[in-house]
CSV table of C-alpha atoms (C1' of nucleotides) in Angstrom, one decimal:
chain,number,residue,atom,x,y,z
Z,1,UNK,CA,-19.0,-44.5,-22.4
Z,2,UNK,CA,-18.8,-40.7,-23.0
Z,3,UNK,CA,-15.7,-38.6,-23.0
Z,4,UNK,CA,-17.0,-36.8,-20.0
Z,5,UNK,CA,-17.0,-40.0,-18.0
Z,6,UNK,CA,-13.5,-40.9,-19.1
Z,7,UNK,CA,-12.2,-37.5,-18.2
Z,8,UNK,CA,-14.2,-36.7,-15.1
Z,9,UNK,CA,-13.5,-38.5,-11.8
Z,10,UNK,CA,-16.4,-39.5,-9.5
Z,11,UNK,CA,-17.3,-37.1,-6.7
Z,12,UNK,CA,-17.9,-40.1,-4.4
Z,13,UNK,CA,-14.4,-40.5,-3.0
Z,14,UNK,CA,-14.3,-36.8,-2.2
Z,15,UNK,CA,-17.7,-36.9,-0.4
Z,16,UNK,CA,-16.6,-40.0,1.6
Z,17,UNK,CA,-13.4,-38.1,2.6
Z,18,UNK,CA,-15.5,-35.1,3.6
Z,19,UNK,CA,-17.7,-37.2,5.8
Z,20,UNK,CA,-14.7,-38.3,7.7
Z,21,UNK,CA,-12.4,-35.2,7.6
Z,22,UNK,CA,-14.6,-32.1,7.2
Z,23,UNK,CA,-13.8,-29.1,9.3
Z,24,UNK,CA,-16.3,-28.1,12.0
Z,25,UNK,CA,-17.1,-24.4,11.5
Z,26,UNK,CA,-19.6,-22.1,13.2
Z,27,UNK,CA,-21.7,-21.5,10.0
Z,28,UNK,CA,-21.9,-25.1,9.0
Z,29,UNK,CA,-24.3,-28.0,9.6
Z,30,UNK,CA,-23.0,-31.6,9.6
Z,31,UNK,CA,-22.4,-33.3,6.3
Z,32,UNK,CA,-25.3,-35.1,4.7
Z,33,UNK,CA,-27.9,-33.0,6.6
Z,34,UNK,CA,-29.3,-31.4,3.5
Z,35,UNK,CA,-30.5,-34.8,2.3
Z,36,UNK,CA,-32.5,-35.2,5.5
Z,37,UNK,CA,-34.2,-31.8,5.1
Z,38,UNK,CA,-31.9,-29.9,7.5
Z,39,UNK,CA,-30.3,-27.0,5.6
Z,40,UNK,CA,-27.9,-24.4,6.7
Z,41,UNK,CA,-29.3,-21.0,7.6
Z,42,UNK,CA,-29.0,-18.8,4.4
Z,43,UNK,CA,-28.2,-15.8,6.5
Z,44,UNK,CA,-25.3,-17.5,8.3
Z,45,UNK,CA,-24.0,-19.0,5.0
Z,46,UNK,CA,-24.2,-15.6,3.2
Z,47,UNK,CA,-22.6,-13.7,6.2
Z,48,UNK,CA,-19.8,-16.2,6.5
Z,49,UNK,CA,-19.1,-16.3,2.7
Z,50,UNK,CA,-18.9,-12.5,2.5
Z,51,UNK,CA,-16.5,-12.4,5.5
Z,52,UNK,CA,-14.4,-15.2,4.0
Z,53,UNK,CA,-13.8,-13.4,0.7
Z,54,UNK,CA,-10.0,-13.2,0.6
Z,55,UNK,CA,-9.9,-13.7,4.3
Z,56,UNK,CA,-8.8,-16.6,6.5
Z,57,UNK,CA,-11.1,-18.8,8.5
Z,58,UNK,CA,-9.2,-17.9,11.7
Z,59,UNK,CA,-9.7,-14.2,11.1
Z,60,UNK,CA,-13.4,-14.6,10.4
Z,61,UNK,CA,-14.5,-16.7,13.3
Z,62,UNK,CA,-14.7,-14.0,16.0
Z,63,UNK,CA,-16.2,-11.5,13.6
Z,64,UNK,CA,-18.9,-14.0,12.6
Z,65,UNK,CA,-19.8,-14.7,16.2
Z,66,UNK,CA,-20.1,-11.1,17.1
Z,67,UNK,CA,-22.2,-10.2,14.1
Z,68,UNK,CA,-24.5,-13.1,14.7
Z,69,UNK,CA,-24.9,-12.2,18.4
Z,70,UNK,CA,-25.6,-8.6,17.6
Z,71,UNK,CA,-27.7,-9.1,14.5
Z,72,UNK,CA,-29.3,-12.6,14.7
Z,73,UNK,CA,-31.4,-12.2,11.5
Z,74,UNK,CA,-30.9,-10.5,8.2
Z,75,UNK,CA,-33.7,-8.1,9.0
Z,76,UNK,CA,-31.7,-7.1,12.2
Z,77,UNK,CA,-28.7,-6.3,10.0
Z,78,UNK,CA,-30.9,-4.4,7.6
Z,79,UNK,CA,-32.2,-2.2,10.4
Z,80,UNK,CA,-28.8,-1.5,11.9
Z,81,UNK,CA,-26.9,1.8,11.7
Z,82,UNK,CA,-24.4,1.7,8.9
Z,83,UNK,CA,-21.7,3.2,11.2
Z,84,UNK,CA,-22.3,0.4,13.7
Z,85,UNK,CA,-21.8,-2.2,11.0
Z,86,UNK,CA,-18.6,-0.4,9.8
Z,87,UNK,CA,-17.3,-0.3,13.4
Z,88,UNK,CA,-18.1,-4.0,13.9
Z,89,UNK,CA,-16.3,-4.8,10.6
Z,90,UNK,CA,-13.2,-2.7,11.5
Z,91,UNK,CA,-10.0,-4.8,11.2
Z,92,UNK,CA,-11.4,-7.3,8.8
Z,93,UNK,CA,-10.4,-5.3,5.7
Z,94,UNK,CA,-11.9,-4.8,2.3
Z,95,UNK,CA,-14.4,-2.4,3.7
Z,96,UNK,CA,-16.5,-2.2,0.6
Z,97,UNK,CA,-17.6,-5.7,1.7
Z,98,UNK,CA,-19.2,-4.2,4.8
Z,99,UNK,CA,-21.0,-1.4,2.9
Z,100,UNK,CA,-22.3,-4.0,0.4
Z,101,UNK,CA,-23.2,-6.4,3.2
Z,102,UNK,CA,-25.5,-3.7,4.6
Z,103,UNK,CA,-27.0,-2.9,1.2
Z,104,UNK,CA,-27.6,-6.6,0.6
Z,105,UNK,CA,-29.3,-7.1,3.9
Z,106,UNK,CA,-31.5,-4.1,3.1
Z,107,UNK,CA,-32.3,-5.5,-0.3
Z,108,UNK,CA,-33.3,-8.9,1.1
Z,109,UNK,CA,-35.4,-7.2,3.9
Z,110,UNK,CA,-37.1,-4.7,1.7
Z,111,UNK,CA,-37.3,-6.3,-1.7
Z,112,UNK,CA,-37.5,-10.0,-0.9
Z,113,UNK,CA,-39.6,-10.0,2.2
Z,114,UNK,CA,-36.7,-10.8,4.4
Z,115,UNK,CA,-36.0,-14.1,2.6
Z,116,UNK,CA,-32.9,-14.7,0.6
Z,117,UNK,CA,-33.4,-15.7,-3.1
Z,118,UNK,CA,-32.9,-19.4,-3.5
Z,119,UNK,CA,-31.3,-19.5,-6.9
Z,120,UNK,CA,-27.8,-18.7,-8.1
Z,121,UNK,CA,-29.2,-16.0,-10.5
Z,122,UNK,CA,-31.3,-14.3,-7.8
Z,123,UNK,CA,-28.4,-14.2,-5.4
Z,124,UNK,CA,-26.0,-13.0,-8.0
Z,125,UNK,CA,-28.1,-9.8,-8.5
Z,126,UNK,CA,-27.6,-8.7,-4.9
Z,127,UNK,CA,-24.8,-6.2,-3.8
Z,128,UNK,CA,-21.5,-7.8,-2.9
Z,129,UNK,CA,-22.5,-11.2,-4.2
Z,130,UNK,CA,-20.4,-12.2,-7.2
Z,131,UNK,CA,-20.0,-15.5,-9.1
Z,132,UNK,CA,-18.4,-17.4,-6.3
Z,133,UNK,CA,-20.7,-16.3,-3.4
Z,134,UNK,CA,-23.9,-16.8,-5.5
Z,135,UNK,CA,-22.9,-20.3,-6.3
Z,136,UNK,CA,-21.7,-21.1,-2.8
Z,137,UNK,CA,-24.9,-19.9,-1.1
Z,138,UNK,CA,-27.1,-21.6,-3.7
Z,139,UNK,CA,-25.3,-24.9,-3.2
Z,140,UNK,CA,-24.7,-24.8,0.6
Z,141,UNK,CA,-27.9,-23.2,1.8
Z,142,UNK,CA,-30.3,-24.3,-1.0
Z,143,UNK,CA,-28.9,-27.6,-2.2
Z,144,UNK,CA,-28.6,-26.2,-5.8
Z,145,UNK,CA,-26.2,-27.9,-8.3
Z,146,UNK,CA,-24.1,-24.8,-8.7
Z,147,UNK,CA,-20.4,-24.9,-9.7
Z,148,UNK,CA,-18.6,-23.3,-6.8
Z,149,UNK,CA,-15.0,-22.1,-7.6
Z,150,UNK,CA,-12.8,-20.2,-5.2
Z,151,UNK,CA,-9.0,-20.1,-4.8
Z,152,UNK,CA,-9.0,-23.6,-3.2
Z,153,UNK,CA,-11.1,-25.1,-6.0
Z,154,UNK,CA,-8.9,-23.5,-8.6
Z,155,UNK,CA,-5.8,-25.1,-7.1
Z,156,UNK,CA,-7.5,-28.6,-6.8
Z,157,UNK,CA,-8.8,-28.4,-10.4
Z,158,UNK,CA,-5.6,-27.1,-11.9
Z,159,UNK,CA,-3.7,-30.0,-10.4
Z,160,UNK,CA,-6.4,-32.7,-11.1
Z,161,UNK,CA,-6.3,-31.8,-14.8
Z,162,UNK,CA,-2.7,-30.4,-14.9
Z,163,UNK,CA,-3.9,-27.2,-16.5
Z,164,UNK,CA,-0.9,-25.3,-17.9
Z,165,UNK,CA,-2.8,-22.1,-18.8
Z,166,UNK,CA,-2.0,-19.3,-16.3
Z,167,UNK,CA,-4.6,-17.8,-14.0
Z,168,UNK,CA,-6.8,-15.9,-14.3
Z,169,UNK,CA,-7.1,-16.7,-18.0
Z,170,UNK,CA,-7.7,-20.4,-17.1
Z,171,UNK,CA,-10.8,-19.6,-15.0
Z,172,UNK,CA,-13.5,-20.3,-17.6
Z,173,UNK,CA,-12.0,-23.7,-18.5
Z,174,UNK,CA,-11.6,-24.5,-14.8
Z,175,UNK,CA,-15.2,-23.6,-14.1
Z,176,UNK,CA,-16.3,-25.9,-16.8
Z,177,UNK,CA,-14.4,-28.8,-15.1
Z,178,UNK,CA,-16.0,-27.9,-11.8
Z,179,UNK,CA,-19.4,-28.0,-13.3
Z,180,UNK,CA,-18.8,-31.5,-14.8
Z,181,UNK,CA,-17.6,-32.7,-11.4
Z,182,UNK,CA,-20.4,-31.2,-9.3
Z,183,UNK,CA,-22.9,-33.9,-8.4
Z,184,UNK,CA,-26.7,-33.5,-8.4
Z,185,UNK,CA,-26.7,-35.2,-5.0
Z,186,UNK,CA,-25.1,-33.3,-2.1
Z,187,UNK,CA,-23.8,-30.3,-4.2
Z,188,UNK,CA,-23.4,-28.2,-1.1
Z,189,UNK,CA,-21.2,-30.8,0.6
Z,190,UNK,CA,-19.3,-31.3,-2.6
Z,191,UNK,CA,-18.5,-27.5,-2.7
Z,192,UNK,CA,-17.4,-27.5,0.9
Z,193,UNK,CA,-15.4,-30.7,0.4
Z,194,UNK,CA,-13.5,-29.2,-2.5
Z,195,UNK,CA,-12.6,-26.2,-0.4
Z,196,UNK,CA,-11.7,-28.3,2.7
Z,197,UNK,CA,-9.5,-30.4,0.4
Z,198,UNK,CA,-7.7,-27.4,-0.9
Z,199,UNK,CA,-7.3,-25.9,2.6
Z,200,UNK,CA,-6.0,-29.1,4.3
Z,201,UNK,CA,-4.6,-31.6,1.7
Z,202,UNK,CA,-4.2,-29.9,-1.7
Z,203,UNK,CA,-2.3,-27.0,-0.1
Z,204,UNK,CA,-0.2,-24.4,-2.0
Z,205,UNK,CA,3.1,-25.8,-0.6
Z,206,UNK,CA,3.9,-29.5,0.2
Z,207,UNK,CA,0.5,-31.0,-0.5
Z,208,UNK,CA,-0.4,-34.2,1.3
Z,209,UNK,CA,-1.1,-36.2,-1.9
Z,210,UNK,CA,-0.9,-39.6,-0.2
Z,211,UNK,CA,-4.0,-38.6,1.8
Z,212,UNK,CA,-6.0,-37.2,-1.2
Z,213,UNK,CA,-9.2,-38.9,-2.4
Z,214,UNK,CA,-8.2,-37.8,-5.9
Z,215,UNK,CA,-4.7,-39.3,-5.8
Z,216,UNK,CA,-5.5,-41.9,-8.3
Z,217,UNK,CA,-7.0,-39.4,-10.8
Z,218,UNK,CA,-4.7,-36.4,-10.4
Z,219,UNK,CA,-2.8,-35.7,-13.6
Z,220,UNK,CA,-0.3,-33.3,-11.9
Z,221,UNK,CA,0.6,-36.1,-9.5
Z,222,UNK,CA,1.0,-38.6,-12.3
Z,223,UNK,CA,2.8,-36.5,-14.9
Z,224,UNK,CA,4.5,-33.7,-13.0
Z,225,UNK,CA,4.7,-32.0,-9.6
Z,226,UNK,CA,1.4,-30.8,-8.1
Z,227,UNK,CA,3.2,-27.9,-6.5
Z,228,UNK,CA,3.8,-26.5,-9.9
Z,229,UNK,CA,0.1,-25.8,-10.2
Z,230,UNK,CA,-1.8,-23.5,-10.6
Z,231,UNK,CA,0.3,-21.5,-13.0
Z,232,UNK,CA,-0.2,-17.8,-12.3
Z,233,UNK,CA,0.6,-14.6,-14.1
Z,234,UNK,CA,3.5,-12.6,-12.8
Z,235,UNK,CA,2.8,-10.1,-10.1
Z,236,UNK,CA,3.5,-6.4,-10.2
Z,237,UNK,CA,5.9,-4.8,-7.8
Z,238,UNK,CA,4.4,-2.8,-4.9
Z,239,UNK,CA,5.2,0.9,-4.9
Z,240,UNK,CA,6.0,2.8,-1.7
Z,241,UNK,CA,3.9,5.8,-0.7
Z,242,UNK,CA,4.6,8.3,2.1
Z,243,UNK,CA,2.4,10.5,4.3
Z,244,UNK,CA,2.0,11.9,7.8
Z,245,UNK,CA,-0.7,11.3,10.4
Z,246,UNK,CA,-1.5,13.7,13.2
Z,247,UNK,CA,-2.7,12.7,16.7
Z,248,UNK,CA,-3.9,15.7,18.7
Z,249,UNK,CA,-4.6,14.9,22.3
Z,250,UNK,CA,-6.5,17.2,24.7
Z,251,UNK,CA,-5.8,17.5,28.4
Z,252,UNK,CA,-8.9,15.5,29.2
Z,253,UNK,CA,-7.8,12.6,27.0
Z,254,UNK,CA,-9.6,13.2,23.7
Z,255,UNK,CA,-8.2,12.9,20.2
Z,256,UNK,CA,-9.3,14.4,16.9
Z,257,UNK,CA,-10.9,12.0,14.5
Z,258,UNK,CA,-12.7,12.4,11.2
Z,259,UNK,CA,-14.6,10.3,8.7
Z,260,UNK,CA,-13.1,9.2,5.3
Z,261,UNK,CA,-15.2,9.6,2.2
Z,262,UNK,CA,-17.4,6.6,1.3
Z,263,UNK,CA,-15.5,5.7,-1.9
Z,264,UNK,CA,-12.0,4.3,-2.4
Z,265,UNK,CA,-9.4,3.1,0.1
Z,266,UNK,CA,-10.8,2.6,3.6
Z,267,UNK,CA,-14.0,4.2,2.4
Z,268,UNK,CA,-16.4,5.4,5.1
Z,269,UNK,CA,-14.0,4.4,7.9
Z,270,UNK,CA,-12.7,6.6,10.7
Z,271,UNK,CA,-9.2,8.1,10.6
Z,272,UNK,CA,-6.9,10.6,12.4
Z,273,UNK,CA,-6.1,13.6,10.2
Z,274,UNK,CA,-3.5,12.6,7.5
Z,275,UNK,CA,-1.9,14.1,4.5
Z,276,UNK,CA,-2.4,12.6,1.1
Z,277,UNK,CA,-0.3,9.5,0.6
Z,278,UNK,CA,2.1,10.3,-2.2
Z,279,UNK,CA,4.8,8.5,-4.1
Z,280,UNK,CA,7.7,10.7,-2.9
Z,281,UNK,CA,9.1,11.9,0.4
Z,282,UNK,CA,8.5,15.7,0.5
Z,283,UNK,CA,6.8,18.3,2.7
Z,284,UNK,CA,3.8,16.1,3.1
Z,285,UNK,CA,5.5,14.0,5.7
Z,286,UNK,CA,6.4,16.9,7.9
Z,287,UNK,CA,4.6,18.8,10.7
Z,288,UNK,CA,4.1,21.6,8.2
Z,289,UNK,CA,1.3,19.6,6.7
Z,290,UNK,CA,-0.7,19.4,9.9
Z,291,UNK,CA,-4.4,20.4,10.0
Z,292,UNK,CA,-3.6,23.2,12.4
Z,293,UNK,CA,-0.6,24.7,14.1
Z,294,UNK,CA,0.6,23.0,17.3
Z,295,UNK,CA,3.7,21.7,19.1
Z,296,UNK,CA,3.9,18.6,16.9
Z,297,UNK,CA,6.4,16.1,18.1
Z,298,UNK,CA,7.7,13.2,15.9
Z,299,UNK,CA,6.4,9.9,17.2
Z,300,UNK,CA,8.1,7.5,14.8
Z,301,UNK,CA,7.0,5.9,11.5
Z,302,UNK,CA,4.4,3.3,10.9
Z,303,UNK,CA,4.8,0.9,7.9
Z,304,UNK,CA,1.7,-0.8,6.6
Z,305,UNK,CA,1.3,-3.0,3.6
Z,306,UNK,CA,-1.9,-2.7,1.6
Z,307,UNK,CA,-2.8,-4.9,-1.3
Z,308,UNK,CA,-1.2,-2.7,-4.0
Z,309,UNK,CA,1.2,-0.4,-2.2
Z,310,UNK,CA,3.3,0.0,1.0
Z,311,UNK,CA,2.6,3.0,3.2
Z,312,UNK,CA,5.2,4.7,5.4
Z,313,UNK,CA,3.4,7.0,7.7
Z,314,UNK,CA,5.2,9.6,9.7
Z,315,UNK,CA,3.5,10.0,13.1
Z,316,UNK,CA,3.1,13.4,14.8
Z,317,UNK,CA,1.7,13.9,18.2
Z,318,UNK,CA,0.7,17.2,20.0
Z,319,UNK,CA,-0.8,18.0,23.4
Z,320,UNK,CA,-3.7,20.5,22.8
Z,321,UNK,CA,-4.4,22.9,25.7
Z,322,UNK,CA,-7.6,24.4,24.3
Z,323,UNK,CA,-9.9,22.1,22.3
Z,324,UNK,CA,-10.3,23.6,18.8
Z,325,UNK,CA,-13.7,23.4,17.3
Z,326,UNK,CA,-13.5,21.4,14.1
Z,327,UNK,CA,-16.3,21.1,11.6
Z,328,UNK,CA,-14.5,18.4,9.6
Z,329,UNK,CA,-14.2,15.9,12.5
Z,330,UNK,CA,-14.9,15.3,16.2
Z,331,UNK,CA,-13.1,14.8,19.5
Z,332,UNK,CA,-13.3,11.3,20.8
Z,333,UNK,CA,-12.2,10.0,24.3
Z,334,UNK,CA,-9.2,7.7,24.0
Z,335,UNK,CA,-11.1,5.3,26.2
Z,336,UNK,CA,-13.8,4.9,23.6
Z,337,UNK,CA,-11.6,4.1,20.5
Z,338,UNK,CA,-12.5,0.4,20.5
Z,339,UNK,CA,-16.1,1.4,19.5
Z,340,UNK,CA,-14.9,3.4,16.5
Z,341,UNK,CA,-14.7,2.3,12.9
Z,342,UNK,CA,-10.9,2.5,12.9
Z,343,UNK,CA,-9.0,0.4,10.3
Z,344,UNK,CA,-5.8,-1.3,11.4
Z,345,UNK,CA,-3.5,1.3,9.9
Z,346,UNK,CA,-5.2,4.0,12.0
Z,347,UNK,CA,-5.0,1.9,15.2
Z,348,UNK,CA,-1.3,1.5,14.5
Z,349,UNK,CA,-0.9,5.2,14.0
Z,350,UNK,CA,-2.7,6.1,17.2
Z,351,UNK,CA,-0.8,3.4,19.1
Z,352,UNK,CA,2.5,4.9,17.9
Z,353,UNK,CA,1.5,8.2,19.5
Z,354,UNK,CA,-0.3,6.9,22.5
Z,355,UNK,CA,1.1,3.5,23.4
Z,356,UNK,CA,-1.7,2.6,25.8
Z,357,UNK,CA,-4.6,3.6,23.5
Z,358,UNK,CA,-5.4,0.0,22.8
Z,359,UNK,CA,-5.2,-3.0,25.1
Z,360,UNK,CA,-4.1,-5.2,22.1
Z,361,UNK,CA,-1.6,-2.7,20.9
Z,362,UNK,CA,1.6,-4.2,19.6
Z,363,UNK,CA,3.4,-0.9,19.9
M,1,DT,C1',-9.0,-6.8,-19.1
M,2,DA,C1',-6.7,-4.7,-15.4
M,3,DA,C1',-6.7,-2.0,-11.3
M,4,DT,C1',-8.5,-1.4,-6.9
M,5,DC,C1',-9.4,-2.8,-2.4
M,6,DG,C1',-6.9,-4.9,4.0
M,7,DT,C1',-5.1,-7.7,7.0
M,8,DG,C1',-2.6,-11.2,9.5
M,9,DG,C1',-0.4,-15.7,9.3
M,10,DT,C1',3.2,-18.6,7.5
M,11,DA,C1',7.5,-20.6,5.4
X,1,DT,C1',13.0,-11.1,6.0
X,2,DT,C1',10.6,-11.3,2.0
X,3,DA,C1',7.0,-13.4,-0.5
X,4,DC,C1',2.9,-15.5,-0.8
X,5,DC,C1',-1.7,-15.9,0.0
X,6,DA,C1',-6.9,-16.6,2.3
X,7,DA,C1',-14.4,-19.2,0.8
X,8,DG,C1',-13.5,-12.3,-4.5
X,9,DA,C1',-16.3,-8.2,-6.0
X,10,DT,C1',-16.5,-4.0,-8.3
X,11,DT,C1',-15.4,-0.6,-11.6
DNA sequence: TAATCGTGGTA
DNA sequence: TTACCAAGATT
């Protein structure tokens, strides 16, 4: 008997658990189908995996359905207008994902004959596909024995082996454990089972260990408290930045919009004119920083929390009698804002100035 | 390696 | 209310 066998639980109890308790999701096929020659559509798997990066299943579902309805095949997405893709992605966050999604679709359509590469290495070379997504698509869509490790799997593995090394330093060791656990038979189901286990049983808080197929093998459960794992490096404090946003409204109900540069925060997305977002309260939050002179009226403050800073945006509104010609933007009817590539912070800013701009406005 | 990059839900 | 975090990738 090898050390590997002594140290590595069987995947069988997990697959049995998955057969009974798997989540039904729009991009999935039923468990065990791969063995009968029925594989998930690589386009659907890839699209869902990119959308699910750092994003909840609940948030992804409606976006996934809309994308699939509008662009049923990867070649359809490749042929789409980038602005249309950005507008469809608006609200989902991490907008570089949308730009890379489009680039990836184009690469598949133009350089791979419209067919996704069926190996982890081939997938990994495409835009927006990193270690996790390459392994996930390879395993789920192509039945490859790839080691799939996301945040769920990290949590399960860290507990199963009581790994005391903090993340992200522990990742390579964890990946090795996943590779040893991943079976040659049903690797795609195994990957999805590990993620479902992490999402529903081996949760960050109050895990349901009594229902876990690994309860007999889990070192954290035996030696310590599973909730103490994974150990993570301390997080940095979020700084606060300040700025102002300007909503200019014409008599016939149009507002001034412009396009952000392709790189960086909210890259390529649509915005109302704003100042730079600086670390201190100063003149940049006042009407003096507006793109042009008008009777700017204070319309409150919008607070929005990004990944690495908090933004406090002073909102200014002005009624514009004569539409000023702008070469750095365009006038858009308020009735057509839903079709724009407006990130959530911009919808909040507009809603603060024009409460009825969006049906779903939370004021 | 560390910083950057959104948003909404939950306890 | 605050803190955490959810199927990470890129630079």
